[in-house]
Amino acid sequence: MVALLSPSKIQELAALVPDWKIEGKHLILVKTFKDFIQAIEFVNKLVEPSETAKHHPDLEISYNQVTIRLTSHDAGGLTEKDFTLAQQISALG
Amino acid sequence: MVALLSPSKIQELAALVPDWKIEGKHLILVKTFKDFIQAIEFVNKLVEPSETAKHHPDLEISYNQVTIRLTSHDAGGLTEKDFTLAQQISALG
């Protein structure tokens, strides 16, 4: 199990993923696309990095909007796995 | 705009989609798959019927579980479009 991060470490890592917001135990990114098709295309791009990391974001899709929520359920909060996957997701464009 | 259904018509149509539950103004189906990959594969199958109907379910994906939520936002509740799409989604297996 990956260790929970301290609040100061979370602040430090948050600077690396400025497009994400931190809400409690979650990293959250909301992305808006042209339409439903493009939203689903983006969701497909999440599969490979998630499977490789064995870490899976919770997703909400509402027409052209995708909300991505990361946390480490087993650790009970944010860990380095969340920040690493967040960076990879941001890099998908 | 498609007309809102009366409560009695909703009861009648609900019998055609026994795997869905009705919660307020929504039809809801929760499907559980083997893993994240299969959950996303199912989400991909929703694209064609949704685009054809010009009607899009709200989706939540949590690892191997997909929650599908249908309502007619423009009409402010359930319409025949929701039941038609629900039947098509159930038929996807």
JSON list of C-alpha atoms in Angstrom, two decimals:
[
{"chain": "A", "resi": 1, "resn": "MET", "atom": "CA", "xyz": [0.00, 0.00, 0.00]},
{"chain": "A", "resi": 2, "resn": "VAL", "atom": "CA", "xyz": [1.28, 3.45, -0.89]},
{"chain": "A", "resi": 3, "resn": "ALA", "atom": "CA", "xyz": [1.58, 5.86, 2.05]},
{"chain": "A", "resi": 4, "resn": "LEU", "atom": "CA", "xyz": [-0.84, 8.71, 2.65]},
{"chain": "A", "resi": 5, "resn": "LEU", "atom": "CA", "xyz": [0.74, 12.08, 1.92]},
{"chain": "A", "resi": 6, "resn": "SER", "atom": "CA", "xyz": [1.17, 14.76, 4.54]},
{"chain": "A", "resi": 7, "resn": "PRO", "atom": "CA", "xyz": [-0.66, 18.07, 3.99]},
{"chain": "A", "resi": 8, "resn": "SER", "atom": "CA", "xyz": [2.64, 19.82, 3.21]},
{"chain": "A", "resi": 9, "resn": "LYS", "atom": "CA", "xyz": [3.62, 17.17, 0.66]},
{"chain": "A", "resi": 10, "resn": "ILE", "atom": "CA", "xyz": [0.15, 17.51, -0.92]},
{"chain": "A", "resi": 11, "resn": "GLN", "atom": "CA", "xyz": [0.69, 21.27, -1.23]},
{"chain": "A", "resi": 12, "resn": "GLU", "atom": "CA", "xyz": [4.05, 20.64, -2.85]},
{"chain": "A", "resi": 13, "resn": "LEU", "atom": "CA", "xyz": [2.71, 18.11, -5.38]},
{"chain": "A", "resi": 14, "resn": "ALA", "atom": "CA", "xyz": [-0.39, 20.20, -6.12]},
{"chain": "A", "resi": 15, "resn": "ALA", "atom": "CA", "xyz": [1.87, 22.72, -7.83]},
{"chain": "A", "resi": 16, "resn": "LEU", "atom": "CA", "xyz": [2.72, 20.02, -10.39]},
{"chain": "A", "resi": 17, "resn": "VAL", "atom": "CA", "xyz": [-0.93, 19.53, -11.40]},
{"chain": "A", "resi": 18, "resn": "PRO", "atom": "CA", "xyz": [-2.30, 23.10, -11.51]},
{"chain": "A", "resi": 19, "resn": "ASP", "atom": "CA", "xyz": [-5.29, 22.09, -13.64]},
{"chain": "A", "resi": 20, "resn": "TRP", "atom": "CA", "xyz": [-6.57, 19.79, -10.85]},
{"chain": "A", "resi": 21, "resn": "LYS", "atom": "CA", "xyz": [-8.28, 20.96, -7.69]},
{"chain": "A", "resi": 22, "resn": "ILE", "atom": "CA", "xyz": [-8.02, 19.25, -4.34]},
{"chain": "A", "resi": 23, "resn": "GLU", "atom": "CA", "xyz": [-11.29, 18.59, -2.53]},
{"chain": "A", "resi": 24, "resn": "GLY", "atom": "CA", "xyz": [-10.85, 16.72, 0.72]},
{"chain": "A", "resi": 25, "resn": "LYS", "atom": "CA", "xyz": [-9.34, 13.35, -0.13]},
{"chain": "A", "resi": 26, "resn": "HIS", "atom": "CA", "xyz": [-9.73, 13.78, -3.89]},
{"chain": "A", "resi": 27, "resn": "LEU", "atom": "CA", "xyz": [-7.97, 15.28, -6.86]},
{"chain": "A", "resi": 28, "resn": "ILE", "atom": "CA", "xyz": [-10.60, 16.51, -9.30]},
{"chain": "A", "resi": 29, "resn": "LEU", "atom": "CA", "xyz": [-10.39, 17.60, -12.92]},
{"chain": "A", "resi": 30, "resn": "VAL", "atom": "CA", "xyz": [-13.38, 18.68, -15.02]},
{"chain": "A", "resi": 31, "resn": "LYS", "atom": "CA", "xyz": [-12.85, 18.62, -18.77]},
{"chain": "A", "resi": 32, "resn": "THR", "atom": "CA", "xyz": [-15.30, 19.94, -21.35]},
{"chain": "A", "resi": 33, "resn": "PHE", "atom": "CA", "xyz": [-15.34, 18.67, -24.93]},
{"chain": "A", "resi": 34, "resn": "LYS", "atom": "CA", "xyz": [-17.23, 19.47, -28.12]},
{"chain": "A", "resi": 35, "resn": "ASP", "atom": "CA", "xyz": [-19.77, 16.70, -27.68]},
{"chain": "A", "resi": 36, "resn": "PHE", "atom": "CA", "xyz": [-20.53, 13.29, -26.18]},
{"chain": "A", "resi": 37, "resn": "ILE", "atom": "CA", "xyz": [-18.44, 11.44, -28.76]},
{"chain": "A", "resi": 38, "resn": "GLN", "atom": "CA", "xyz": [-15.31, 13.43, -27.92]},
{"chain": "A", "resi": 39, "resn": "ALA", "atom": "CA", "xyz": [-15.97, 13.03, -24.19]},
{"chain": "A", "resi": 40, "resn": "ILE", "atom": "CA", "xyz": [-16.08, 9.24, -24.60]},
{"chain": "A", "resi": 41, "resn": "GLU", "atom": "CA", "xyz": [-12.95, 9.35, -26.78]},
{"chain": "A", "resi": 42, "resn": "PHE", "atom": "CA", "xyz": [-11.14, 11.04, -23.91]},
{"chain": "A", "resi": 43, "resn": "VAL", "atom": "CA", "xyz": [-12.43, 8.44, -21.43]},
{"chain": "A", "resi": 44, "resn": "ASN", "atom": "CA", "xyz": [-10.93, 5.73, -23.63]},
{"chain": "A", "resi": 45, "resn": "LYS", "atom": "CA", "xyz": [-7.56, 7.42, -23.38]},
{"chain": "A", "resi": 46, "resn": "LEU", "atom": "CA", "xyz": [-7.68, 6.98, -19.60]},
{"chain": "A", "resi": 47, "resn": "VAL", "atom": "CA", "xyz": [-7.70, 3.19, -19.84]},
{"chain": "A", "resi": 48, "resn": "GLU", "atom": "CA", "xyz": [-4.04, 2.62, -20.63]},
{"chain": "A", "resi": 49, "resn": "PRO", "atom": "CA", "xyz": [-2.45, 4.82, -17.95]},
{"chain": "A", "resi": 50, "resn": "SER", "atom": "CA", "xyz": [-5.00, 3.61, -15.38]},
{"chain": "A", "resi": 51, "resn": "GLU", "atom": "CA", "xyz": [-4.39, -0.04, -16.13]},
{"chain": "A", "resi": 52, "resn": "THR", "atom": "CA", "xyz": [-0.62, 0.43, -16.15]},
{"chain": "A", "resi": 53, "resn": "ALA", "atom": "CA", "xyz": [-0.79, 2.16, -12.76]},
{"chain": "A", "resi": 54, "resn": "LYS", "atom": "CA", "xyz": [-3.38, -0.34, -11.45]},
{"chain": "A", "resi": 55, "resn": "HIS", "atom": "CA", "xyz": [-5.15, 2.77, -10.25]},
{"chain": "A", "resi": 56, "resn": "HIS", "atom": "CA", "xyz": [-8.52, 3.86, -11.61]},
{"chain": "A", "resi": 57, "resn": "PRO", "atom": "CA", "xyz": [-10.17, 7.26, -11.50]},
{"chain": "A", "resi": 58, "resn": "ASP", "atom": "CA", "xyz": [-13.87, 7.58, -10.74]},
{"chain": "A", "resi": 59, "resn": "LEU", "atom": "CA", "xyz": [-15.54, 9.20, -13.75]},
{"chain": "A", "resi": 60, "resn": "GLU", "atom": "CA", "xyz": [-18.70, 11.15, -14.39]},
{"chain": "A", "resi": 61, "resn": "ILE", "atom": "CA", "xyz": [-19.80, 11.88, -17.94]},
{"chain": "A", "resi": 62, "resn": "SER", "atom": "CA", "xyz": [-22.56, 14.36, -18.63]},
{"chain": "A", "resi": 63, "resn": "TYR", "atom": "CA", "xyz": [-22.87, 14.88, -22.39]},
{"chain": "A", "resi": 64, "resn": "ASN", "atom": "CA", "xyz": [-19.66, 16.79, -23.25]},
{"chain": "A", "resi": 65, "resn": "GLN", "atom": "CA", "xyz": [-18.28, 17.10, -19.70]},
{"chain": "A", "resi": 66, "resn": "VAL", "atom": "CA", "xyz": [-16.07, 14.56, -17.96]},
{"chain": "A", "resi": 67, "resn": "THR", "atom": "CA", "xyz": [-15.27, 14.78, -14.25]},
{"chain": "A", "resi": 68, "resn": "ILE", "atom": "CA", "xyz": [-12.24, 12.78, -13.16]},
{"chain": "A", "resi": 69, "resn": "ARG", "atom": "CA", "xyz": [-11.81, 12.03, -9.48]},
{"chain": "A", "resi": 70, "resn": "LEU", "atom": "CA", "xyz": [-8.70, 10.44, -8.01]},
{"chain": "A", "resi": 71, "resn": "THR", "atom": "CA", "xyz": [-8.11, 9.09, -4.54]},
{"chain": "A", "resi": 72, "resn": "SER", "atom": "CA", "xyz": [-6.39, 6.05, -3.02]},
{"chain": "A", "resi": 73, "resn": "HIS", "atom": "CA", "xyz": [-9.27, 4.16, -1.45]},
{"chain": "A", "resi": 74, "resn": "ASP", "atom": "CA", "xyz": [-6.99, 1.60, 0.20]},
{"chain": "A", "resi": 75, "resn": "ALA", "atom": "CA", "xyz": [-4.87, 4.28, 1.88]},
{"chain": "A", "resi": 76, "resn": "GLY", "atom": "CA", "xyz": [-7.89, 6.44, 2.72]},
{"chain": "A", "resi": 77, "resn": "GLY", "atom": "CA", "xyz": [-6.77, 9.60, 0.95]},
{"chain": "A", "resi": 78, "resn": "LEU", "atom": "CA", "xyz": [-4.25, 11.08, -1.47]},
{"chain": "A", "resi": 79, "resn": "THR", "atom": "CA", "xyz": [-1.02, 9.26, -2.23]},
{"chain": "A", "resi": 80, "resn": "GLU", "atom": "CA", "xyz": [1.74, 9.70, -4.80]},
{"chain": "A", "resi": 81, "resn": "LYS", "atom": "CA", "xyz": [-0.17, 7.31, -7.08]},
{"chain": "A", "resi": 82, "resn": "ASP", "atom": "CA", "xyz": [-2.91, 9.93, -7.41]},
{"chain": "A", "resi": 83, "resn": "PHE", "atom": "CA", "xyz": [-0.53, 12.73, -8.34]},
{"chain": "A", "resi": 84, "resn": "THR", "atom": "CA", "xyz": [1.39, 10.54, -10.77]},
{"chain": "A", "resi": 85, "resn": "LEU", "atom": "CA", "xyz": [-1.79, 9.47, -12.56]},
{"chain": "A", "resi": 86, "resn": "ALA", "atom": "CA", "xyz": [-3.12, 13.05, -12.51]},
{"chain": "A", "resi": 87, "resn": "GLN", "atom": "CA", "xyz": [0.01, 14.23, -14.31]},
{"chain": "A", "resi": 88, "resn": "GLN", "atom": "CA", "xyz": [-0.37, 11.48, -16.90]},
{"chain": "A", "resi": 89, "resn": "ILE", "atom": "CA", "xyz": [-4.03, 12.36, -17.45]},
{"chain": "A", "resi": 90, "resn": "SER", "atom": "CA", "xyz": [-3.19, 16.05, -17.86]},
{"chain": "A", "resi": 91, "resn": "ALA", "atom": "CA", "xyz": [-0.59, 15.11, -20.46]},
{"chain": "A", "resi": 92, "resn": "LEU", "atom": "CA", "xyz": [-3.27, 13.39, -22.55]},
{"chain": "A", "resi": 93, "resn": "GLY", "atom": "CA", "xyz": [-4.45, 16.88, -23.53]},
{"chain": "B", "resi": 1, "resn": "MET", "atom": "CA", "xyz": [-39.79, 18.71, -27.44]},
{"chain": "B", "resi": 2, "resn": "VAL", "atom": "CA", "xyz": [-41.13, 15.32, -26.38]},
{"chain": "B", "resi": 3, "resn": "ALA", "atom": "CA", "xyz": [-44.00, 15.45, -23.87]},
{"chain": "B", "resi": 4, "resn": "LEU", "atom": "CA", "xyz": [-43.58, 14.57, -20.21]},
{"chain": "B", "resi": 5, "resn": "LEU", "atom": "CA", "xyz": [-45.21, 11.26, -19.36]},
{"chain": "B", "resi": 6, "resn": "SER", "atom": "CA", "xyz": [-48.05, 10.96, -16.89]},
{"chain": "B", "resi": 7, "resn": "PRO", "atom": "CA", "xyz": [-47.44, 8.86, -13.77]},
{"chain": "B", "resi": 8, "resn": "SER", "atom": "CA", "xyz": [-49.74, 6.13, -15.09]},
{"chain": "B", "resi": 9, "resn": "LYS", "atom": "CA", "xyz": [-47.93, 6.01, -18.45]},
{"chain": "B", "resi": 10, "resn": "ILE", "atom": "CA", "xyz": [-44.60, 5.83, -16.58]},
{"chain": "B", "resi": 11, "resn": "GLN", "atom": "CA", "xyz": [-45.91, 2.83, -14.62]},
{"chain": "B", "resi": 12, "resn": "GLU", "atom": "CA", "xyz": [-46.98, 1.20, -17.87]},
{"chain": "B", "resi": 13, "resn": "LEU", "atom": "CA", "xyz": [-43.62, 1.74, -19.60]},
{"chain": "B", "resi": 14, "resn": "ALA", "atom": "CA", "xyz": [-41.63, 0.74, -16.51]},
{"chain": "B", "resi": 15, "resn": "ALA", "atom": "CA", "xyz": [-42.83, -2.81, -17.03]},
{"chain": "B", "resi": 16, "resn": "LEU", "atom": "CA", "xyz": [-40.93, -2.86, -20.33]},
{"chain": "B", "resi": 17, "resn": "VAL", "atom": "CA", "xyz": [-37.60, -2.05, -18.64]},
{"chain": "B", "resi": 18, "resn": "PRO", "atom": "CA", "xyz": [-37.67, -4.19, -15.48]},
{"chain": "B", "resi": 19, "resn": "ASP", "atom": "CA", "xyz": [-33.89, -3.94, -15.01]},
{"chain": "B", "resi": 20, "resn": "TRP", "atom": "CA", "xyz": [-34.13, -0.14, -14.57]},
{"chain": "B", "resi": 21, "resn": "LYS", "atom": "CA", "xyz": [-35.37, 1.60, -11.46]},
{"chain": "B", "resi": 22, "resn": "ILE", "atom": "CA", "xyz": [-37.23, 4.89, -11.43]},
{"chain": "B", "resi": 23, "resn": "GLU", "atom": "CA", "xyz": [-35.95, 7.51, -9.00]},
{"chain": "B", "resi": 24, "resn": "GLY", "atom": "CA", "xyz": [-37.84, 10.78, -9.25]},
{"chain": "B", "resi": 25, "resn": "LYS", "atom": "CA", "xyz": [-37.29, 12.14, -12.74]},
{"chain": "B", "resi": 26, "resn": "HIS", "atom": "CA", "xyz": [-34.68, 9.52, -13.66]},
{"chain": "B", "resi": 27, "resn": "LEU", "atom": "CA", "xyz": [-34.41, 6.02, -15.00]},
{"chain": "B", "resi": 28, "resn": "ILE", "atom": "CA", "xyz": [-31.36, 4.38, -13.45]},
{"chain": "B", "resi": 29, "resn": "LEU", "atom": "CA", "xyz": [-29.45, 1.22, -14.29]},
{"chain": "B", "resi": 30, "resn": "VAL", "atom": "CA", "xyz": [-26.34, 0.02, -12.47]},
{"chain": "B", "resi": 31, "resn": "LYS", "atom": "CA", "xyz": [-24.23, -2.53, -14.32]},
{"chain": "B", "resi": 32, "resn": "THR", "atom": "CA", "xyz": [-21.25, -4.39, -12.87]},
{"chain": "B", "resi": 33, "resn": "PHE", "atom": "CA", "xyz": [-18.49, -5.77, -15.04]},
{"chain": "B", "resi": 34, "resn": "LYS", "atom": "CA", "xyz": [-15.34, -7.83, -14.54]},
{"chain": "B", "resi": 35, "resn": "ASP", "atom": "CA", "xyz": [-13.03, -4.84, -14.51]},
{"chain": "B", "resi": 36, "resn": "PHE", "atom": "CA", "xyz": [-12.45, -1.24, -15.63]},
{"chain": "B", "resi": 37, "resn": "ILE", "atom": "CA", "xyz": [-11.64, -2.25, -19.20]},
{"chain": "B", "resi": 38, "resn": "GLN", "atom": "CA", "xyz": [-14.96, -4.05, -19.63]},
{"chain": "B", "resi": 39, "resn": "ALA", "atom": "CA", "xyz": [-16.82, -1.16, -18.01]},
{"chain": "B", "resi": 40, "resn": "ILE", "atom": "CA", "xyz": [-15.33, 1.24, -20.56]},
{"chain": "B", "resi": 41, "resn": "GLU", "atom": "CA", "xyz": [-16.11, -1.20, -23.39]},
{"chain": "B", "resi": 42, "resn": "PHE", "atom": "CA", "xyz": [-19.75, -1.07, -22.35]},
{"chain": "B", "resi": 43, "resn": "VAL", "atom": "CA", "xyz": [-19.69, 2.75, -22.21]},
{"chain": "B", "resi": 44, "resn": "ASN", "atom": "CA", "xyz": [-18.43, 2.73, -25.79]},
{"chain": "B", "resi": 45, "resn": "LYS", "atom": "CA", "xyz": [-21.47, 0.71, -26.82]},
{"chain": "B", "resi": 46, "resn": "LEU", "atom": "CA", "xyz": [-23.71, 3.49, -25.55]},
{"chain": "B", "resi": 47, "resn": "VAL", "atom": "CA", "xyz": [-22.40, 6.00, -28.08]},
{"chain": "B", "resi": 48, "resn": "GLU", "atom": "CA", "xyz": [-24.24, 4.77, -31.17]},
{"chain": "B", "resi": 49, "resn": "PRO", "atom": "CA", "xyz": [-27.76, 4.48, -29.72]},
{"chain": "B", "resi": 50, "resn": "SER", "atom": "CA", "xyz": [-27.31, 7.77, -27.82]},
{"chain": "B", "resi": 51, "resn": "GLU", "atom": "CA", "xyz": [-26.13, 9.67, -30.88]},
{"chain": "B", "resi": 52, "resn": "THR", "atom": "CA", "xyz": [-28.87, 8.16, -33.05]},
{"chain": "B", "resi": 53, "resn": "ALA", "atom": "CA", "xyz": [-31.51, 9.21, -30.51]},
{"chain": "B", "resi": 54, "resn": "LYS", "atom": "CA", "xyz": [-29.81, 12.58, -29.92]},
{"chain": "B", "resi": 55, "resn": "HIS", "atom": "CA", "xyz": [-30.32, 11.70, -26.27]},
{"chain": "B", "resi": 56, "resn": "HIS", "atom": "CA", "xyz": [-27.44, 11.11, -23.89]},
{"chain": "B", "resi": 57, "resn": "PRO", "atom": "CA", "xyz": [-27.39, 9.31, -20.56]},
{"chain": "B", "resi": 58, "resn": "ASP", "atom": "CA", "xyz": [-25.44, 10.70, -17.63]},
{"chain": "B", "resi": 59, "resn": "LEU", "atom": "CA", "xyz": [-22.80, 8.13, -16.67]},
{"chain": "B", "resi": 60, "resn": "GLU", "atom": "CA", "xyz": [-20.79, 7.31, -13.60]},
{"chain": "B", "resi": 61, "resn": "ILE", "atom": "CA", "xyz": [-17.93, 4.85, -13.79]},
{"chain": "B", "resi": 62, "resn": "SER", "atom": "CA", "xyz": [-16.33, 3.49, -10.65]},
{"chain": "B", "resi": 63, "resn": "TYR", "atom": "CA", "xyz": [-13.81, 0.79, -11.58]},
{"chain": "B", "resi": 64, "resn": "ASN", "atom": "CA", "xyz": [-16.04, -2.07, -12.78]},
{"chain": "B", "resi": 65, "resn": "GLN", "atom": "CA", "xyz": [-19.41, -0.41, -12.09]},
{"chain": "B", "resi": 66, "resn": "VAL", "atom": "CA", "xyz": [-21.30, 1.82, -14.52]},
{"chain": "B", "resi": 67, "resn": "THR", "atom": "CA", "xyz": [-24.35, 3.81, -13.44]},
{"chain": "B", "resi": 68, "resn": "ILE", "atom": "CA", "xyz": [-26.56, 5.00, -16.31]},
{"chain": "B", "resi": 69, "resn": "ARG", "atom": "CA", "xyz": [-29.04, 7.77, -15.62]},
{"chain": "B", "resi": 70, "resn": "LEU", "atom": "CA", "xyz": [-31.67, 8.87, -18.11]},
{"chain": "B", "resi": 71, "resn": "THR", "atom": "CA", "xyz": [-33.96, 11.89, -18.02]},
{"chain": "B", "resi": 72, "resn": "SER", "atom": "CA", "xyz": [-35.22, 14.44, -20.52]},
{"chain": "B", "resi": 73, "resn": "HIS", "atom": "CA", "xyz": [-33.68, 17.67, -19.24]},
{"chain": "B", "resi": 74, "resn": "ASP", "atom": "CA", "xyz": [-35.57, 19.84, -21.76]},
{"chain": "B", "resi": 75, "resn": "ALA", "atom": "CA", "xyz": [-38.94, 18.39, -20.75]},
{"chain": "B", "resi": 76, "resn": "GLY", "atom": "CA", "xyz": [-38.05, 18.35, -17.04]},
{"chain": "B", "resi": 77, "resn": "GLY", "atom": "CA", "xyz": [-38.63, 14.66, -16.43]},
{"chain": "B", "resi": 78, "resn": "LEU", "atom": "CA", "xyz": [-39.23, 11.30, -18.07]},
{"chain": "B", "resi": 79, "resn": "THR", "atom": "CA", "xyz": [-40.41, 11.09, -21.67]},
{"chain": "B", "resi": 80, "resn": "GLU", "atom": "CA", "xyz": [-40.79, 8.28, -24.18]},
{"chain": "B", "resi": 81, "resn": "LYS", "atom": "CA", "xyz": [-37.24, 9.06, -25.36]},
{"chain": "B", "resi": 82, "resn": "ASP", "atom": "CA", "xyz": [-35.92, 7.85, -22.01]},
{"chain": "B", "resi": 83, "resn": "PHE", "atom": "CA", "xyz": [-37.80, 4.56, -22.12]},
{"chain": "B", "resi": 84, "resn": "THR", "atom": "CA", "xyz": [-36.87, 3.95, -25.75]},
{"chain": "B", "resi": 85, "resn": "LEU", "atom": "CA", "xyz": [-33.17, 4.50, -25.05]},
{"chain": "B", "resi": 86, "resn": "ALA", "atom": "CA", "xyz": [-33.38, 2.44, -21.84]},
{"chain": "B", "resi": 87, "resn": "GLN", "atom": "CA", "xyz": [-34.71, -0.51, -23.83]},
{"chain": "B", "resi": 88, "resn": "GLN", "atom": "CA", "xyz": [-31.92, -0.14, -26.38]},
{"chain": "B", "resi": 89, "resn": "ILE", "atom": "CA", "xyz": [-29.29, 0.01, -23.63]},
{"chain": "B", "resi": 90, "resn": "SER", "atom": "CA", "xyz": [-30.73, -3.10, -21.95]},
{"chain": "B", "resi": 91, "resn": "ALA", "atom": "CA", "xyz": [-30.53, -4.90, -25.28]},
{"chain": "B", "resi": 92, "resn": "LEU", "atom": "CA", "xyz": [-26.78, -4.23, -25.44]},
{"chain": "B", "resi": 93, "resn": "GLY", "atom": "CA", "xyz": [-26.40, -6.94, -22.80]}
]
